[in-house]
Short mmCIF file of C-alpha atoms and ligand atoms in Angstrom, two decimals:
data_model
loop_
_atom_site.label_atom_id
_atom_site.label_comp_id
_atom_site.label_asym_id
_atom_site.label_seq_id
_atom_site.Cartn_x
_atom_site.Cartn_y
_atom_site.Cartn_z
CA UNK V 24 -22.87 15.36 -0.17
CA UNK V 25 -21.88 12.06 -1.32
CA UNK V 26 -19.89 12.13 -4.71
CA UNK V 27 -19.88 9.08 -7.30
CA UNK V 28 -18.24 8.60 -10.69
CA UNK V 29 -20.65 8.26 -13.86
CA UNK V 30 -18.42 6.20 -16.24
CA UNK V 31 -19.86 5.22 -19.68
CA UNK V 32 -18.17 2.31 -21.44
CA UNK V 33 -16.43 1.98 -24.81
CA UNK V 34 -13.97 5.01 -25.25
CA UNK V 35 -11.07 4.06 -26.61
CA UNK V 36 -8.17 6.04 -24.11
CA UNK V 37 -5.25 7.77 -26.01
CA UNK V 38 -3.03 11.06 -25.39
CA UNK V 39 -0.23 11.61 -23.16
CA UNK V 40 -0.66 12.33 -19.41
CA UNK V 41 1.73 13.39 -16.72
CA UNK V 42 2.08 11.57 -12.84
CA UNK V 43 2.80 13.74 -10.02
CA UNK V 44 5.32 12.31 -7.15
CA UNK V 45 3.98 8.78 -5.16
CA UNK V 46 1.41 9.18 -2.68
CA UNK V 47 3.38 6.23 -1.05
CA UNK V 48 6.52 8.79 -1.10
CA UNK V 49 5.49 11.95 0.15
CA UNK V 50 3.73 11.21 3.09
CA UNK V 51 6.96 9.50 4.56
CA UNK V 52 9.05 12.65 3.49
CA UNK V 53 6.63 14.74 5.00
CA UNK V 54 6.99 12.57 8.04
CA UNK V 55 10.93 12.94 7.65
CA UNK V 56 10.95 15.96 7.71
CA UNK V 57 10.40 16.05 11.64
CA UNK V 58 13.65 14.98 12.01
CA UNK V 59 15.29 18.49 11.52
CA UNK V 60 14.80 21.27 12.78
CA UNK V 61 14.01 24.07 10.25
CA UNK V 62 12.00 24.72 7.19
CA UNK V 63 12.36 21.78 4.51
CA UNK V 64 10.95 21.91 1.14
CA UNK V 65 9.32 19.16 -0.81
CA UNK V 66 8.55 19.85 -4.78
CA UNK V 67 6.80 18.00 -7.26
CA UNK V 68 3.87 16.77 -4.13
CA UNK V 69 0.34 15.20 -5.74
CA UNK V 70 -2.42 17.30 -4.89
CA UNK V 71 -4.53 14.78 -3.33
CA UNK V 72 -6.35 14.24 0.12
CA UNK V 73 -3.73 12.59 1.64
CA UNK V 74 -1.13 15.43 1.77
CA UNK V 75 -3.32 17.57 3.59
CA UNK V 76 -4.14 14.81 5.95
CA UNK V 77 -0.49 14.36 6.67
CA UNK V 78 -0.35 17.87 7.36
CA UNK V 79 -3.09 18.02 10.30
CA UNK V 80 -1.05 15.01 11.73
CA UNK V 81 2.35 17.41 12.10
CA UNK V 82 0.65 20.18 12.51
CA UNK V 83 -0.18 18.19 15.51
CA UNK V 84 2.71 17.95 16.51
CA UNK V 85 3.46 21.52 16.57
CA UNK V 86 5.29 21.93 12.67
CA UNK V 87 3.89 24.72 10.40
CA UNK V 88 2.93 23.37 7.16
CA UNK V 89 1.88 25.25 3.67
CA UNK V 90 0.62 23.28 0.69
CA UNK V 91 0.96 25.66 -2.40
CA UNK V 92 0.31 22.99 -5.38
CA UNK V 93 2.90 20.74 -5.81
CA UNK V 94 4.95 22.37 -3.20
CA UNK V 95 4.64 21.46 0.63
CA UNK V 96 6.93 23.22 2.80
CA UNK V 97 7.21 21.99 6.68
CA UNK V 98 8.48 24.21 9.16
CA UNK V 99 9.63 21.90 12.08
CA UNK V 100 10.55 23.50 15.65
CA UNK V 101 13.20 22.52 17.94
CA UNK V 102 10.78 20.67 20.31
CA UNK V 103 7.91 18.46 18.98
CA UNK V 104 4.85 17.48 20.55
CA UNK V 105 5.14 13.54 21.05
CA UNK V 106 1.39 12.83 20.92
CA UNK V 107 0.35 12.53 16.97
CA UNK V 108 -3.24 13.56 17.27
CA UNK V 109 -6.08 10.73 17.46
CA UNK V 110 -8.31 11.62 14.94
CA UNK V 111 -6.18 13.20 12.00
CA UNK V 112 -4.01 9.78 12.50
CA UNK V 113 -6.79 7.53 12.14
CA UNK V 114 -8.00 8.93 8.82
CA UNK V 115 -4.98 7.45 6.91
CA UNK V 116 -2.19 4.65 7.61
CA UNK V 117 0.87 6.01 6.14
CA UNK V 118 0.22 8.22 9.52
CA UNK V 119 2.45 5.57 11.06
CA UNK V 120 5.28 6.94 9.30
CA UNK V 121 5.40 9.46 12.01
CA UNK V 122 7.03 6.70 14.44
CA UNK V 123 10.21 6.73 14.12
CA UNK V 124 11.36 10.28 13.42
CA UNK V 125 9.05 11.37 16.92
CA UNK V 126 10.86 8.23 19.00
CA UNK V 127 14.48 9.66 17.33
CA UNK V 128 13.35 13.10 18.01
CA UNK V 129 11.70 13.29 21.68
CA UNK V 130 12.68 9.79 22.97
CA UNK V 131 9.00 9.03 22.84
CA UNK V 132 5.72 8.77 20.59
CA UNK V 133 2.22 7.90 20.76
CA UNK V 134 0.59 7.14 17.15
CA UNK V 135 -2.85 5.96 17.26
CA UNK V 136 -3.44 2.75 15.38
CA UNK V 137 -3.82 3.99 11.95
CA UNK V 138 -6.93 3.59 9.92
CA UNK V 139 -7.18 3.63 6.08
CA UNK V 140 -7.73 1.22 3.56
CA UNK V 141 -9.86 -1.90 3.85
CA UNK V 142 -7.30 -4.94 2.29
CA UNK V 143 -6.64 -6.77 5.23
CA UNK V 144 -5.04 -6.90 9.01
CA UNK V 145 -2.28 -4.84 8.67
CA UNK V 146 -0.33 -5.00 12.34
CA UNK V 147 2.50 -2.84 13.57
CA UNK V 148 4.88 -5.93 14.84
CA UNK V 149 7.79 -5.14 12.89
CA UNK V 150 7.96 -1.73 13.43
CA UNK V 151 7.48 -2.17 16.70
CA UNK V 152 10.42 -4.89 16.86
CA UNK V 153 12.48 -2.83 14.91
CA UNK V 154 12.61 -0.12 17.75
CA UNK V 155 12.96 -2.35 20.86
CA UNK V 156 16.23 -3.69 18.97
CA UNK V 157 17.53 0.15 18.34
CA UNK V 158 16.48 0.37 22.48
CA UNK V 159 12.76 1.43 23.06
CA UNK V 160 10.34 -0.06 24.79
CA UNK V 161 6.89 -0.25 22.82
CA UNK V 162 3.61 -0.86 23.74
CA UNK V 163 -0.34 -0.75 22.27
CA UNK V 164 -1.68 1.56 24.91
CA UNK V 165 -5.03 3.13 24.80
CA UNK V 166 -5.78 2.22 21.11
CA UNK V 167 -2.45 3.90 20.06
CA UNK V 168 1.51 2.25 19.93
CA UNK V 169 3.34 4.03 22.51
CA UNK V 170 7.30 3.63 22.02
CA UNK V 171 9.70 5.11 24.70
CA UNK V 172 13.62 5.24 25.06
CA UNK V 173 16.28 7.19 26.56
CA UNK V 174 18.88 6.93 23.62
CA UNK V 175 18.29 4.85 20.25
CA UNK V 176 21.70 2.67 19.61
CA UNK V 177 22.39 0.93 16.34
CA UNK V 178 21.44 -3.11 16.05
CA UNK V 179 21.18 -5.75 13.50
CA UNK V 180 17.62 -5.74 12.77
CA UNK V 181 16.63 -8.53 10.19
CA UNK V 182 12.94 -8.60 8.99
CA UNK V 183 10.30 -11.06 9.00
CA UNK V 184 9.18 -9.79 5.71
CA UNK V 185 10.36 -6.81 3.92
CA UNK V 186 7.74 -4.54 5.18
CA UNK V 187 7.62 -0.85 3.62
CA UNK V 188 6.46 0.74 6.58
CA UNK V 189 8.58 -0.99 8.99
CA UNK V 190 11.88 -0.57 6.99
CA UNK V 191 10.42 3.52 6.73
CA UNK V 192 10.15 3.86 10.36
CA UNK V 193 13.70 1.71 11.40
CA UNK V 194 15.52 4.13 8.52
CA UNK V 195 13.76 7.18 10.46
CA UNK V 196 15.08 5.96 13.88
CA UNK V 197 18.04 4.73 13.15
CA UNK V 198 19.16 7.67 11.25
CA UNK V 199 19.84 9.75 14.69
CA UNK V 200 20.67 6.22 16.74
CA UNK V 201 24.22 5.65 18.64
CA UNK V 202 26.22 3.69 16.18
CA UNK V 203 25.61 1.69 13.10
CA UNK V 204 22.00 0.10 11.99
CA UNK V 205 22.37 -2.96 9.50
CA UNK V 206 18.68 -3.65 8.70
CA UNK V 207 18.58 -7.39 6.62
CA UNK V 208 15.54 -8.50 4.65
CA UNK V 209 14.91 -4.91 3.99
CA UNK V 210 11.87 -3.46 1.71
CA UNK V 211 13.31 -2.51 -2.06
CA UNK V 212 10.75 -0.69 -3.24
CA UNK V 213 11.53 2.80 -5.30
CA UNK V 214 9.78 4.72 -2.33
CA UNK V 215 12.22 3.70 0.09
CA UNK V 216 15.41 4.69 -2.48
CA UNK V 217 13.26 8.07 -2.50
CA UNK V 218 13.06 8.14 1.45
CA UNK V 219 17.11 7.55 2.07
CA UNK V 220 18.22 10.10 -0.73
CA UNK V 221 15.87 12.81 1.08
CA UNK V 222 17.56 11.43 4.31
CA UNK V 223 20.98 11.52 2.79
CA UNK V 224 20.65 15.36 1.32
CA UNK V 225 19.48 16.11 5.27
CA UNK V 226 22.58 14.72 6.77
CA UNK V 227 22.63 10.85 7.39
CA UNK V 228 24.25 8.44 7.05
CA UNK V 229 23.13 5.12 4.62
CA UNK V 230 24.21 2.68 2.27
CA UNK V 231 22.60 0.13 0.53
CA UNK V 232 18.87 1.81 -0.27
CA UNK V 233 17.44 -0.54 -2.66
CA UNK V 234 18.94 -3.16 -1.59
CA UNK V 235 18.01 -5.59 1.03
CA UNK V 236 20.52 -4.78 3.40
CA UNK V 237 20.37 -1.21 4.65
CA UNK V 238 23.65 0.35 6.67
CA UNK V 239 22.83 3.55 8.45
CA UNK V 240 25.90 5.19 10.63
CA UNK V 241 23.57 6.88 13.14
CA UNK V 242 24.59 11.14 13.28
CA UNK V 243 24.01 13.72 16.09
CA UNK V 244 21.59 15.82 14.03
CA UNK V 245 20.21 16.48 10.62
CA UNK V 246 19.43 19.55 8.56
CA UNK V 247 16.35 20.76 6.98
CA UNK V 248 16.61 20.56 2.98
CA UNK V 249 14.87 20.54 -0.42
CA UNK V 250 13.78 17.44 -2.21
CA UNK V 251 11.87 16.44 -5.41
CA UNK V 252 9.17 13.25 -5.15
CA UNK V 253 9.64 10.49 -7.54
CA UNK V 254 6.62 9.84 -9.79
CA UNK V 255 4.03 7.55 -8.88
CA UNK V 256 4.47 4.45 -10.35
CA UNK V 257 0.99 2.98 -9.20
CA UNK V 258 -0.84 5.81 -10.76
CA UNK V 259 1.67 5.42 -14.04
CA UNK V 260 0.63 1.69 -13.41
CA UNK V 261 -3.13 2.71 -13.82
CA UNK V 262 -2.42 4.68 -17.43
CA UNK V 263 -0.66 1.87 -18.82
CA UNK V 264 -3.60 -0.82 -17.65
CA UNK V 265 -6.13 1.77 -18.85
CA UNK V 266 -4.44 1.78 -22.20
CA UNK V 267 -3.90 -1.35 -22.86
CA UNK V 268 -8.00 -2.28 -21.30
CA UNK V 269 -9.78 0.21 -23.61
CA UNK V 270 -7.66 -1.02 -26.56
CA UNK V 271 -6.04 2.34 -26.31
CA UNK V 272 -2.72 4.33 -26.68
CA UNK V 273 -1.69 6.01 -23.88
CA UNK V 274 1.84 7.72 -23.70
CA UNK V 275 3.24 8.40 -19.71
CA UNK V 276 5.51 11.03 -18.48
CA UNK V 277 6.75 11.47 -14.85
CA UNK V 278 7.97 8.16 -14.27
CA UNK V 279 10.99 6.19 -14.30
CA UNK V 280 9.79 2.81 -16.58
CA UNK V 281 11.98 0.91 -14.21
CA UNK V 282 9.97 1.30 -11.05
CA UNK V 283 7.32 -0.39 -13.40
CA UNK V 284 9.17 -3.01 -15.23
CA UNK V 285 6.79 -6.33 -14.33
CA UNK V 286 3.74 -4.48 -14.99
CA UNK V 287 4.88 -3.60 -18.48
CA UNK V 288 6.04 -7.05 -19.53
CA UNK V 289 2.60 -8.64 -17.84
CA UNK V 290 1.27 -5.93 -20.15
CA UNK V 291 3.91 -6.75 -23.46
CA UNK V 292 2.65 -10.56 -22.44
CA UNK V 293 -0.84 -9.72 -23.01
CA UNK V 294 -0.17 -8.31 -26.44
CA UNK V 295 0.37 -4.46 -26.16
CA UNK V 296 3.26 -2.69 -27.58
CA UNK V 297 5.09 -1.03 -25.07
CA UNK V 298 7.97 1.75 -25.74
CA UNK V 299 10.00 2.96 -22.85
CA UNK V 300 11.46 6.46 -22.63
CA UNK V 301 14.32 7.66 -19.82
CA UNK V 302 10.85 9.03 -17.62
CA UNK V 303 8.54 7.82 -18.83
CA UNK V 304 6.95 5.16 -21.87
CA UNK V 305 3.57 4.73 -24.59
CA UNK V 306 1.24 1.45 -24.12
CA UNK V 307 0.02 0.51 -27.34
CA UNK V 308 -2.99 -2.15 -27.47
CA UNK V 309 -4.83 -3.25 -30.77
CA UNK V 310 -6.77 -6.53 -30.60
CA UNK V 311 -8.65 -7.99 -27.22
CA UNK V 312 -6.11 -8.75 -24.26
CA UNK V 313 -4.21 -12.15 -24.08
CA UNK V 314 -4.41 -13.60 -20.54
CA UNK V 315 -1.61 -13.57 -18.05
CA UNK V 316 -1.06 -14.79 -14.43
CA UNK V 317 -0.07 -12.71 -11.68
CA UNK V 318 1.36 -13.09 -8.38
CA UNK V 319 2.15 -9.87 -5.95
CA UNK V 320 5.05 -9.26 -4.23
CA UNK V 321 7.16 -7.15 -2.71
CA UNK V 322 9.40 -4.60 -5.07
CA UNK V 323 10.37 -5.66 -7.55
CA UNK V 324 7.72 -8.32 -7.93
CA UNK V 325 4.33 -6.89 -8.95
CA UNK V 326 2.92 -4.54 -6.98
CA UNK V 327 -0.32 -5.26 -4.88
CA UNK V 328 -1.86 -1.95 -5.67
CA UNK V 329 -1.63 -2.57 -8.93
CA UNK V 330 -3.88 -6.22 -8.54
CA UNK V 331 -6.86 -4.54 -9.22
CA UNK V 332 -6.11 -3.60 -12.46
CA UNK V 333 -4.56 -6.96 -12.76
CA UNK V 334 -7.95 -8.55 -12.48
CA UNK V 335 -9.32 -5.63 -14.28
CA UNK V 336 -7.68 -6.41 -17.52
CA UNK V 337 -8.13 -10.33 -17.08
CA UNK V 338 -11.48 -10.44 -17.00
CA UNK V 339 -11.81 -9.38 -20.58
CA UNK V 340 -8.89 -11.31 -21.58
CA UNK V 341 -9.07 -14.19 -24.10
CA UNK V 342 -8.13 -17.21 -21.54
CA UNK V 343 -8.24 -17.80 -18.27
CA UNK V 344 -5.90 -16.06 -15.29
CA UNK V 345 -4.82 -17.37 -11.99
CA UNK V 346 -4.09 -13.73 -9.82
CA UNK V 347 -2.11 -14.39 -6.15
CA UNK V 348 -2.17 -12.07 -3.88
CA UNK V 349 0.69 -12.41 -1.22
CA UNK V 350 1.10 -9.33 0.52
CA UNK V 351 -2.34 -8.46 1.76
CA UNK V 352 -4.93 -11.05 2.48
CA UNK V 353 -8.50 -9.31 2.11
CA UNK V 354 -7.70 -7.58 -0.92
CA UNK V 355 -10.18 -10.09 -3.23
CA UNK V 356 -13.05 -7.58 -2.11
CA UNK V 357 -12.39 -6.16 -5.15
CA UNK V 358 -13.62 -9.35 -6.62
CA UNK V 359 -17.12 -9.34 -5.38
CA UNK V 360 -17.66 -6.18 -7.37
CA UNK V 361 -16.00 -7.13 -10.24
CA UNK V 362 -18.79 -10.17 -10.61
CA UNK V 363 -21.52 -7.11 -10.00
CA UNK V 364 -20.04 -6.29 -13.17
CA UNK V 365 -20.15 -9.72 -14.59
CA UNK V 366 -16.77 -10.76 -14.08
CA UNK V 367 -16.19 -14.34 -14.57
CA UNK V 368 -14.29 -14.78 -11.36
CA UNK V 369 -13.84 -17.53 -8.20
CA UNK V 370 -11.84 -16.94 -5.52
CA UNK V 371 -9.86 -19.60 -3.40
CA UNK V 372 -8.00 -18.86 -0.65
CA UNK V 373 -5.40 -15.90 -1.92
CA UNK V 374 -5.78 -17.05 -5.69
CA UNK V 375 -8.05 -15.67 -7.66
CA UNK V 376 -9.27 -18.01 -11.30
CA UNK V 377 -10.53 -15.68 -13.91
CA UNK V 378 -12.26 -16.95 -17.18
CA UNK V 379 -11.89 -13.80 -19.36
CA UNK V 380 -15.51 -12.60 -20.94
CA UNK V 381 -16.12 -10.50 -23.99
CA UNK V 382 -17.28 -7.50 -22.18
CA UNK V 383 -18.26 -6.35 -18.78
CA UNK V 384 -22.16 -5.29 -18.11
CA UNK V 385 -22.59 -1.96 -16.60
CA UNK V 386 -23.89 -1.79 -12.28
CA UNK V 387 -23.32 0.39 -9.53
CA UNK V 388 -20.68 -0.57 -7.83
CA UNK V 389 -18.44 0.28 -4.61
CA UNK V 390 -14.79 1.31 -4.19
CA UNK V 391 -13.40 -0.20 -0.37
CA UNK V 392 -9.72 1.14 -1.16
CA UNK V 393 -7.67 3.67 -3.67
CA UNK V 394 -6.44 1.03 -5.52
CA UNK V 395 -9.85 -0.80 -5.90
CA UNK V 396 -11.56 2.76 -6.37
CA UNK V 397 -9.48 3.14 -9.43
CA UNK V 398 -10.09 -0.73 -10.91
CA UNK V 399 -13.40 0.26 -10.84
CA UNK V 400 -13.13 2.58 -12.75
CA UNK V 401 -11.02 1.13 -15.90
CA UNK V 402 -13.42 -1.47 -15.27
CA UNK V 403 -16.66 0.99 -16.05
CA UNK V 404 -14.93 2.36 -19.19
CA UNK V 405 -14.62 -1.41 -20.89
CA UNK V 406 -18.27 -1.70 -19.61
CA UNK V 407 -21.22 -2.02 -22.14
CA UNK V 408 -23.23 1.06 -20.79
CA UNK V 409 -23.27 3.67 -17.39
CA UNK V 410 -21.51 1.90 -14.70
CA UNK V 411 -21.58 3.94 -11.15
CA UNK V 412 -18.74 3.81 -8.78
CA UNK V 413 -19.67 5.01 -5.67
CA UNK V 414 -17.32 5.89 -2.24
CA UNK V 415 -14.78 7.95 -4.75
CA UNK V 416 -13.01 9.18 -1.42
CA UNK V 417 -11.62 6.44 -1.51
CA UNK V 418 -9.77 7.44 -5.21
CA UNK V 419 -9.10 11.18 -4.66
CA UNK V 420 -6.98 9.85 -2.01
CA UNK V 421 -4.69 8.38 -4.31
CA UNK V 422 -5.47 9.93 -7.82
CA UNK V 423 -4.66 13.41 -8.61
CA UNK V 424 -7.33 15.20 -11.47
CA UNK V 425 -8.49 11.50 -11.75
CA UNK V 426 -11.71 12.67 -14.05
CA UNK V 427 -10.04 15.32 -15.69
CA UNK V 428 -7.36 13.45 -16.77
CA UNK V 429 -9.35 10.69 -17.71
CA UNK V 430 -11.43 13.10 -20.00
CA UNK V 431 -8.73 14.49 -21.45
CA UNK V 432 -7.78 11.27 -23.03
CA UNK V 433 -11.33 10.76 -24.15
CA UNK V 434 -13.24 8.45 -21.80
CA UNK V 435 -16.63 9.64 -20.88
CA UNK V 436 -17.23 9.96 -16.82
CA UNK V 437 -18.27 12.77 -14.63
CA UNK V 438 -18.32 13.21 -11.13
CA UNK V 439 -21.77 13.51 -9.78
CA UNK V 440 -22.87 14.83 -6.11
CA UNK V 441 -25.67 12.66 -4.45
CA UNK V 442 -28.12 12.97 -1.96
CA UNK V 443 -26.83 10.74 1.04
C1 LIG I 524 2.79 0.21 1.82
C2 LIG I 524 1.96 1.07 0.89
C3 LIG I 524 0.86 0.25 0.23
C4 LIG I 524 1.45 -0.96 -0.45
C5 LIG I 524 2.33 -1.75 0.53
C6 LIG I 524 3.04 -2.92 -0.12
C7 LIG I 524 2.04 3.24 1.92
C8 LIG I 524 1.28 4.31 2.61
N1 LIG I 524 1.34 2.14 1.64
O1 LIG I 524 1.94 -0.22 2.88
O2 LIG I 524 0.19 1.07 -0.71
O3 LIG I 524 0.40 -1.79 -0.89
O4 LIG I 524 3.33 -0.88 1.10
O5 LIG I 524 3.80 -2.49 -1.19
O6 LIG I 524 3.20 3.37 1.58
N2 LIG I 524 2.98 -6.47 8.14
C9 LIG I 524 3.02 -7.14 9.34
N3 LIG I 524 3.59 -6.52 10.43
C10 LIG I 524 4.14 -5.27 10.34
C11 LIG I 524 4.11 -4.59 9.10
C12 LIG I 524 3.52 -5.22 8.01
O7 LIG I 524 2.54 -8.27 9.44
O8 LIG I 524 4.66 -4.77 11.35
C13 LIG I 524 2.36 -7.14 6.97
C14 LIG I 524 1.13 -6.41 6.46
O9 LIG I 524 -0.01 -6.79 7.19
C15 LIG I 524 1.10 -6.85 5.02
C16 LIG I 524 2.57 -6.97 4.65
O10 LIG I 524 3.27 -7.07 5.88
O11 LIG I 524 0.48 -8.11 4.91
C17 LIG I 524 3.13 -5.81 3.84
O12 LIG I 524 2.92 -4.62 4.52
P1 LIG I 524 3.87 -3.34 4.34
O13 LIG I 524 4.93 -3.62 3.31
O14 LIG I 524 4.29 -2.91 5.69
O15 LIG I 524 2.87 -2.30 3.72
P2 LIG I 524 2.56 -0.85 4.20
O16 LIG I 524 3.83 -0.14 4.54
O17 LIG I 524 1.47 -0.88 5.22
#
């Protein structure tokens, strides 16, 4: 059974709603916790599909894992299986997190090339660089990256770009290399703070997370241990986007308002009053938006995931937007189902020019990626009648109790089952 999202437009969204920990943080820690052997405990996990996704993949790999709500524990044995297994892999990318803790922990690993989200070529290069330097030879082999080494040693690693993934699986190596790591150009976002403190309670060594330079004194071994997920601040994104869209007031909790500070001033610019609290903060929104340009970057620019609901809001701005998009380059799919919904939008080359309408007109429509899923969505409930999102896999990949929530602060959408 196929399962789409009925959303009818014109609720105005207020209440208070709580975010679980970052999809983007718990799949790493998950992934870190192979590095240990021993039972380590991660509280405060979302409850959506990719968690148990993540689990198949080190289950795989011979861990015991129990989900029990928003607690995951992950029972790692002294030797691992190096092979991550092909098809629970594939479903999801942040499977590639399971890279460097494997090559740290059996000298080799073989992760199939990861599947996942539709938003453009997304290549392993750096991670794979960032290994040969600590020693390993890599590879693509078979339709998976093979890397291989007899002993990891500490290198300056500088990045092309500061990738997330690739700064995630160099920390995860390096962390049980020979010597000291200095990784330059390094990703800053609030998932990769999350990653080293985890790291840090287990044993290693590392200075600098959050920061573009990363130190990590390599250590013989690391210990199992207990850690809390940060909130998700794409999901806290959403709320605030979804307030300040339906002309709503929508207060936040389970966040810290720094890991969102752009996206609240874009959101101050286009005329809603926002109020920050120590976790979390209320988005306020009267009159019709203001328009506002965007351009994405990497932390703490504004967020990519959150350029859906970028474009979301601008098309029913007063004014016209120019949106960039420079981390991913097909994520303007989004667009093409944004004008299904009469969006006012052209596309050239990664900008997108947006001539804010009055109101969107109600279509069925389809989500490609979580993020996109979700603009959808917001986009439906400033929609003049029934608007249909269809593929919603997509967003309970990303969005705990999406519809629940979303009733619960008065916006009128159902999930529906339908025929294939
Ligand atoms: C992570 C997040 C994703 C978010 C992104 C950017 C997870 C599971 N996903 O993805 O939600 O949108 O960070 O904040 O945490 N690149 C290369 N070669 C590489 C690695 C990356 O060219 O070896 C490119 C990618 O194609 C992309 C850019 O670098 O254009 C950024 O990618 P990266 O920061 O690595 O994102 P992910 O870790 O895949």
């Amino acid at each position: 059974m196929k399962e789409t999202f009925q959303v009818a437009g014109g609720a105005r969204l207020a209440g208070s709603v709580r975010v679980d920990g970052a999809k983007n943080s718990v799949l790493k820690l998950m992934a870190a916790a192979l590095l240990a052997e021993g039972t380590t405990t991660l509280t405060n996990c979302p409850e959506i599909l990719d968690v148990p996704y993540m689990r198949s993949v080190l289950e795989g790999l011979g861990c015991v894992v129990q989900i029990d709500g928003p607690t995951v524990t992950i029972t790692t044995p002294a030797e691992l299986k190096a092979d991550a297994d092909f098809d629970a892999v594939r479903q999801f990318r942040a499977s590639v997190a399971v890279l460097g803790p494997l090559t740290a922990r059996c000298g080799r690993a073989v992760v199939a090339l990861p599947g996942g989200d539709a938003i453009g070529s997304r290549p392993l290069d750096m991670h794979q660089t960032g290994l040969e330097k600590l020693g390993a030879t890599t590879r693509i082999q078979h339709g998976a990256v093979v890397a291989e080494v007899d002993e990891l040693r500490g290198a300056k690693i500088r990045l092309d770009f500061p990738s997330v993934g690739a700064t995630e699986n160099i920390l995860t190596a390096a962390v049980l290399a020979k010597g000291r790591t200095v990784l330059d150009n390094a990703a800053r976002e609030p998932e990769i703070i999350d990653l080293c403190d985890m790291l840090i309670s287990m044993g290693a060594q590392i200075d600098g997370a959050g920061t573009s330079t990363i130190t990590i004194d390599g250590v013989d071994k690391l210990e199992p241990t207990e850690h809390e997920v940060i909130g998700d601040r794409i999901v806290a994104g959403t709320w605030a986007y979804a307030a300040a869209m339906t002309r709503g007031d929508i207060t936040v909790a389970g966040i810290a308002p720094r890991h969102l500070h752009l996206a609240l001033e874009k959101i101050k610019f286009a005329g809603a009053d926002v109020e920050t609290y120590e976790s979390g903060f209320r988005v306020r929104m009267d009159g019709r938006p203001t328009a506002v340009d965007y351009q994405t970057l990497p932390f703490p620019g504004f967020p990519t995931d959150l350029q859906p609901m970028a474009i979301g809001i601008s098309t029913i701005a007063e004014g016209t937007s120019v949106i960039t998009e420079n981390v991913f380059e097909s994520r303007f799919r989004f667009v093409d189902e944004m004008q299904r919904l009469g969006a006012d939008a052209t596309v050239d080359g990664h900008h997108v020019v947006i001539r804010g309408i009055e109101q969107l007109s109600s279509t069925g429509v389809w989500s490609s990626d979580i993020r996109a899923g979700a603009g959808l969505v917001l986009a439906g409930l400033v929609a003049d009648d029934q608007t249909t999102v269809h593929d919603v896999f997509h967003i309970d990949r990303g969005y705990p109790n999406f519809v629940e929530n979303l009733q619960r602060l008065g916006a009128d959408i159902e999930r529906v089952q339908v025929e294939p």
